[in-house]
């Protein structure tokens, strides 16, 4: 566990659809119409009303974030953000877009009064963003966000990792940045 100002940053191993945080983040695609990976799991757990709601939103650009109700999920809200598809030849652009996905999701959570939020490891599955590189960007982005917003209403931010390898990568990146 790390702390930046009044916000706790934690890492868990588990399934984000079970998170009881005010908001969970979905590693979506630009259509916002569902897909595989964590996106598929969130839509299955939330029920068909989520897809109907998403269909009214007109999609979402990479790195931006849009909020919906959580419907049948324990979380009140889902914040949908398409992360970048990894491209080695556009690595720095991908880094910036991944940062935007986390930063903008935190801003949207804040605008909606959330105190707790859970993130999956955006872009490191089907979108093939290198895991260690992503984890370092996430640690840097959380530090940047909470340093710029010391009065944030977000009390706890949790990275929910689906496998041990992902958990270790975030544990290492957070230890290097925060300890
Ligand atoms: N809880 C937490 N993490 C999960 C869960 C879960 N239930 N299920 C998978 N993960 P991915 P991306 C992890 O592929 O790379 C979709 O088709 C997974 O192990 O879900 O951003 C979208 O529609 C990995 O660590 O997202 C897009 O088209 C992480 O979540 C595309 O995939 C992200 O893997 C987005 O690809």
Coordinates of C-alpha atoms and ligand atoms in Angstrom, one line a residue:
X1 CA 0.0 0.0 0.0
X2 CA 1.2 3.5 -0.8
X3 CA -0.2 6.9 0.0
X4 CA -0.1 10.1 -2.0
X5 CA -1.6 12.9 0.1
X6 CA -4.9 11.7 1.3
X7 CA -5.2 8.9 -1.2
X8 CA -4.3 5.3 -0.7
X9 CA -3.0 3.3 -3.7
X10 CA -3.4 -0.4 -3.4
X11 CA -3.0 -3.5 -5.5
X12 CA -5.2 -6.6 -5.4
X13 CA -5.3 -10.0 -7.2
X14 CA -8.9 -10.7 -8.4
X15 CA -11.9 -10.1 -10.6
X16 CA -12.8 -6.4 -11.0
X17 CA -16.5 -7.3 -11.7
X18 CA -16.7 -8.1 -7.9
X19 CA -15.2 -4.8 -6.8
X20 CA -17.4 -2.9 -4.4
X21 CA -15.7 0.4 -5.2
X22 CA -17.8 3.4 -6.2
X23 CA -16.5 3.1 -9.8
X24 CA -14.7 0.4 -11.8
X25 CA -12.8 1.2 -14.9
X26 CA -13.4 -0.8 -18.1
X27 CA -10.5 -1.3 -20.6
X28 CA -12.9 -0.7 -23.5
X29 CA -12.5 -0.2 -27.3
X30 CA -13.6 3.0 -29.1
X31 CA -17.0 1.6 -30.0
X32 CA -17.9 1.1 -26.3
X33 CA -20.0 -1.8 -27.6
X34 CA -18.3 -4.5 -25.7
X35 CA -15.6 -7.0 -26.6
X36 CA -13.4 -9.7 -24.9
X37 CA -11.2 -9.6 -21.9
X38 CA -12.2 -7.5 -18.9
X39 CA -14.7 -5.6 -21.2
X40 CA -16.6 -8.8 -21.9
X41 CA -16.6 -9.8 -18.2
X42 CA -17.9 -6.3 -17.2
X43 CA -20.7 -6.4 -19.7
X44 CA -21.7 -10.0 -18.7
X45 CA -21.8 -9.1 -15.0
X46 CA -23.6 -5.7 -15.5
X47 CA -26.3 -7.1 -17.8
X48 CA -27.7 -6.0 -21.1
X49 CA -28.8 -2.6 -20.0
X50 CA -25.1 -1.6 -19.9
X51 CA -24.8 -2.3 -23.7
X52 CA -28.0 -0.4 -24.4
X53 CA -26.7 2.6 -22.4
X54 CA -23.3 2.5 -24.1
X55 CA -24.9 2.5 -27.5
X56 CA -26.2 6.0 -26.8
X57 CA -22.8 7.4 -26.1
X58 CA -21.4 7.7 -29.6
X59 CA -18.1 5.8 -28.8
X60 CA -15.0 7.2 -27.1
X61 CA -11.6 8.3 -28.4
X62 CA -8.5 6.5 -27.2
X63 CA -7.3 7.9 -23.9
X64 CA -10.7 9.6 -23.1
X65 CA -13.2 8.3 -20.6
X66 CA -17.0 8.1 -20.4
X67 CA -19.1 7.1 -17.4
X68 CA -22.2 4.9 -17.2
X69 CA -24.2 3.3 -14.3
X70 CA -23.0 -0.1 -13.1
X71 CA -26.4 -1.7 -13.5
X72 CA -26.2 -5.2 -11.9
X73 CA -22.5 -4.7 -10.8
X74 CA -21.7 -4.0 -7.1
X75 CA -20.0 -0.8 -8.3
X76 CA -22.2 2.3 -8.8
X77 CA -20.5 3.4 -12.0
X78 CA -18.4 2.0 -14.8
X79 CA -15.9 4.4 -16.4
X80 CA -15.1 3.2 -19.9
X81 CA -11.7 4.1 -21.4
X82 CA -10.1 2.7 -24.6
X83 CA -6.4 2.4 -24.0
X84 CA -3.9 2.4 -26.9
X85 CA -3.2 -0.7 -29.0
X86 CA 0.5 -1.2 -28.5
X87 CA 2.7 -0.2 -31.5
X88 CA 6.5 -0.3 -31.1
X89 CA 7.0 2.2 -33.8
X90 CA 4.7 4.7 -32.0
X91 CA 5.8 3.8 -28.5
X92 CA 5.9 7.4 -27.0
X93 CA 2.5 8.1 -28.4
X94 CA 1.2 4.9 -26.8
X95 CA 2.7 5.9 -23.5
X96 CA 0.9 9.3 -23.6
X97 CA -2.4 7.7 -24.5
X98 CA -2.1 5.2 -21.7
X99 CA -1.4 8.0 -19.3
X100 CA -4.5 9.8 -20.6
X101 CA -6.7 6.8 -20.0
X102 CA -5.7 6.7 -16.3
X103 CA -5.7 10.5 -15.8
X104 CA -9.1 11.1 -17.5
X105 CA -10.7 8.1 -15.7
X106 CA -9.6 9.6 -12.3
X107 CA -11.0 13.0 -13.4
X108 CA -14.3 11.6 -14.4
X109 CA -14.5 9.6 -11.1
X110 CA -13.8 12.8 -9.2
X111 CA -16.4 14.8 -11.2
X112 CA -19.0 12.2 -10.1
X113 CA -18.1 12.3 -6.4
X114 CA -16.4 8.8 -6.2
X115 CA -14.4 8.1 -3.2
X116 CA -13.1 4.7 -4.4
X117 CA -12.1 3.4 -7.8
X118 CA -10.7 0.2 -9.2
X119 CA -8.7 -0.1 -12.4
X120 CA -7.8 -3.2 -14.4
X121 CA -4.4 -3.3 -16.2
X122 CA -5.5 -1.3 -19.2
X123 CA -4.0 -2.3 -22.6
X124 CA -1.8 -5.1 -21.3
X125 CA -4.1 -7.9 -22.6
X126 CA -5.5 -8.0 -26.1
X127 CA -3.9 -4.6 -26.9
X128 CA -0.4 -6.0 -26.0
X129 CA 1.1 -3.0 -24.2
X130 CA 4.3 -4.3 -22.5
X131 CA 3.4 -4.9 -18.9
X132 CA 6.4 -3.4 -17.1
X133 CA 6.3 -0.3 -19.2
X134 CA 2.5 0.1 -18.5
X135 CA 3.0 -0.4 -14.8
X136 CA 5.7 2.3 -14.6
X137 CA 3.4 4.7 -16.5
X138 CA 0.5 4.0 -14.1
X139 CA 2.7 4.7 -11.1
X140 CA 3.9 7.9 -12.6
X141 CA 0.3 9.0 -13.6
X142 CA -1.1 8.4 -10.1
X143 CA 1.8 10.4 -8.6
X144 CA 1.2 13.2 -11.1
X145 CA -2.6 13.2 -10.7
X146 CA -2.7 13.3 -6.8
X147 CA 0.2 15.8 -6.6
X148 CA -1.8 18.1 -8.9
X149 CA -5.1 17.4 -7.0
X150 CA -4.1 17.3 -3.3
X151 CA -7.8 18.0 -2.3
X152 CA -9.0 15.0 -4.3
X153 CA -12.2 13.3 -3.0
X154 CA -10.7 10.0 -4.1
X155 CA -9.7 8.2 -0.9
X156 CA -8.6 4.9 -2.4
X157 CA -7.4 3.7 -5.8
X158 CA -7.0 0.0 -6.4
X159 CA -5.3 -1.8 -9.2
X160 CA -7.2 -5.1 -9.6
X161 CA -4.8 -7.6 -11.3
X162 CA -6.2 -10.8 -12.9
X163 CA -3.0 -12.8 -12.6
X164 CA 0.1 -13.1 -10.4
X165 CA 2.4 -11.8 -13.1
X166 CA 0.4 -8.6 -13.5
X167 CA 0.3 -8.2 -9.7
X168 CA 4.1 -8.5 -9.4
X169 CA 4.7 -5.9 -12.2
X170 CA 2.5 -3.3 -10.4
X171 CA 3.9 -4.2 -7.0
X172 CA 7.4 -3.6 -8.3
X173 CA 6.5 -0.3 -10.2
X174 CA 4.7 1.1 -7.2
X175 CA 7.5 0.2 -4.8
X176 CA 10.0 1.9 -7.1
X177 CA 7.9 5.1 -7.4
X178 CA 6.4 5.4 -3.9
X179 CA 8.7 3.8 -1.3
Ligands
LIG1 N1 -10.9 -8.5 -13.7 C1 -9.7 -7.8 -13.8 N2 -8.8 -7.9 -14.8 C2 -9.2 -8.6 -15.9 C3 -10.4 -9.3 -15.9 C4 -11.3 -9.2 -14.8 N3 -12.5 -9.8 -14.8 N4 -10.5 -10.0 -17.1 C5 -9.3 -9.7 -17.8 N5 -8.6 -8.9 -17.0 P1 -7.9 -6.9 -21.8 P2 -6.9 -4.5 -23.3 C6 -7.2 -8.4 -17.3 O1 -7.5 -7.7 -22.9 O2 -5.5 -5.1 -23.4 C7 -11.5 -6.0 -25.4 O3 -11.9 -6.8 -26.4 C8 -6.4 -9.1 -18.3 O4 -5.8 -10.3 -17.8 O5 -9.2 -7.1 -21.2 O6 -7.0 -3.0 -22.9 C9 -11.9 -4.6 -25.5 O7 -13.2 -4.5 -26.1 C10 -5.3 -8.0 -18.6 O8 -4.3 -8.0 -17.5 O9 -7.9 -5.3 -22.3 C11 -10.8 -4.0 -26.4 O10 -11.1 -4.3 -27.8 C12 -6.1 -6.7 -18.4 O11 -7.4 -7.1 -17.8 C13 -9.6 -4.8 -26.0 O12 -10.1 -6.0 -25.4 C14 -6.5 -6.0 -19.8 O13 -6.7 -7.0 -20.7 C15 -8.8 -4.0 -24.9 O14 -7.6 -4.7 -24.7

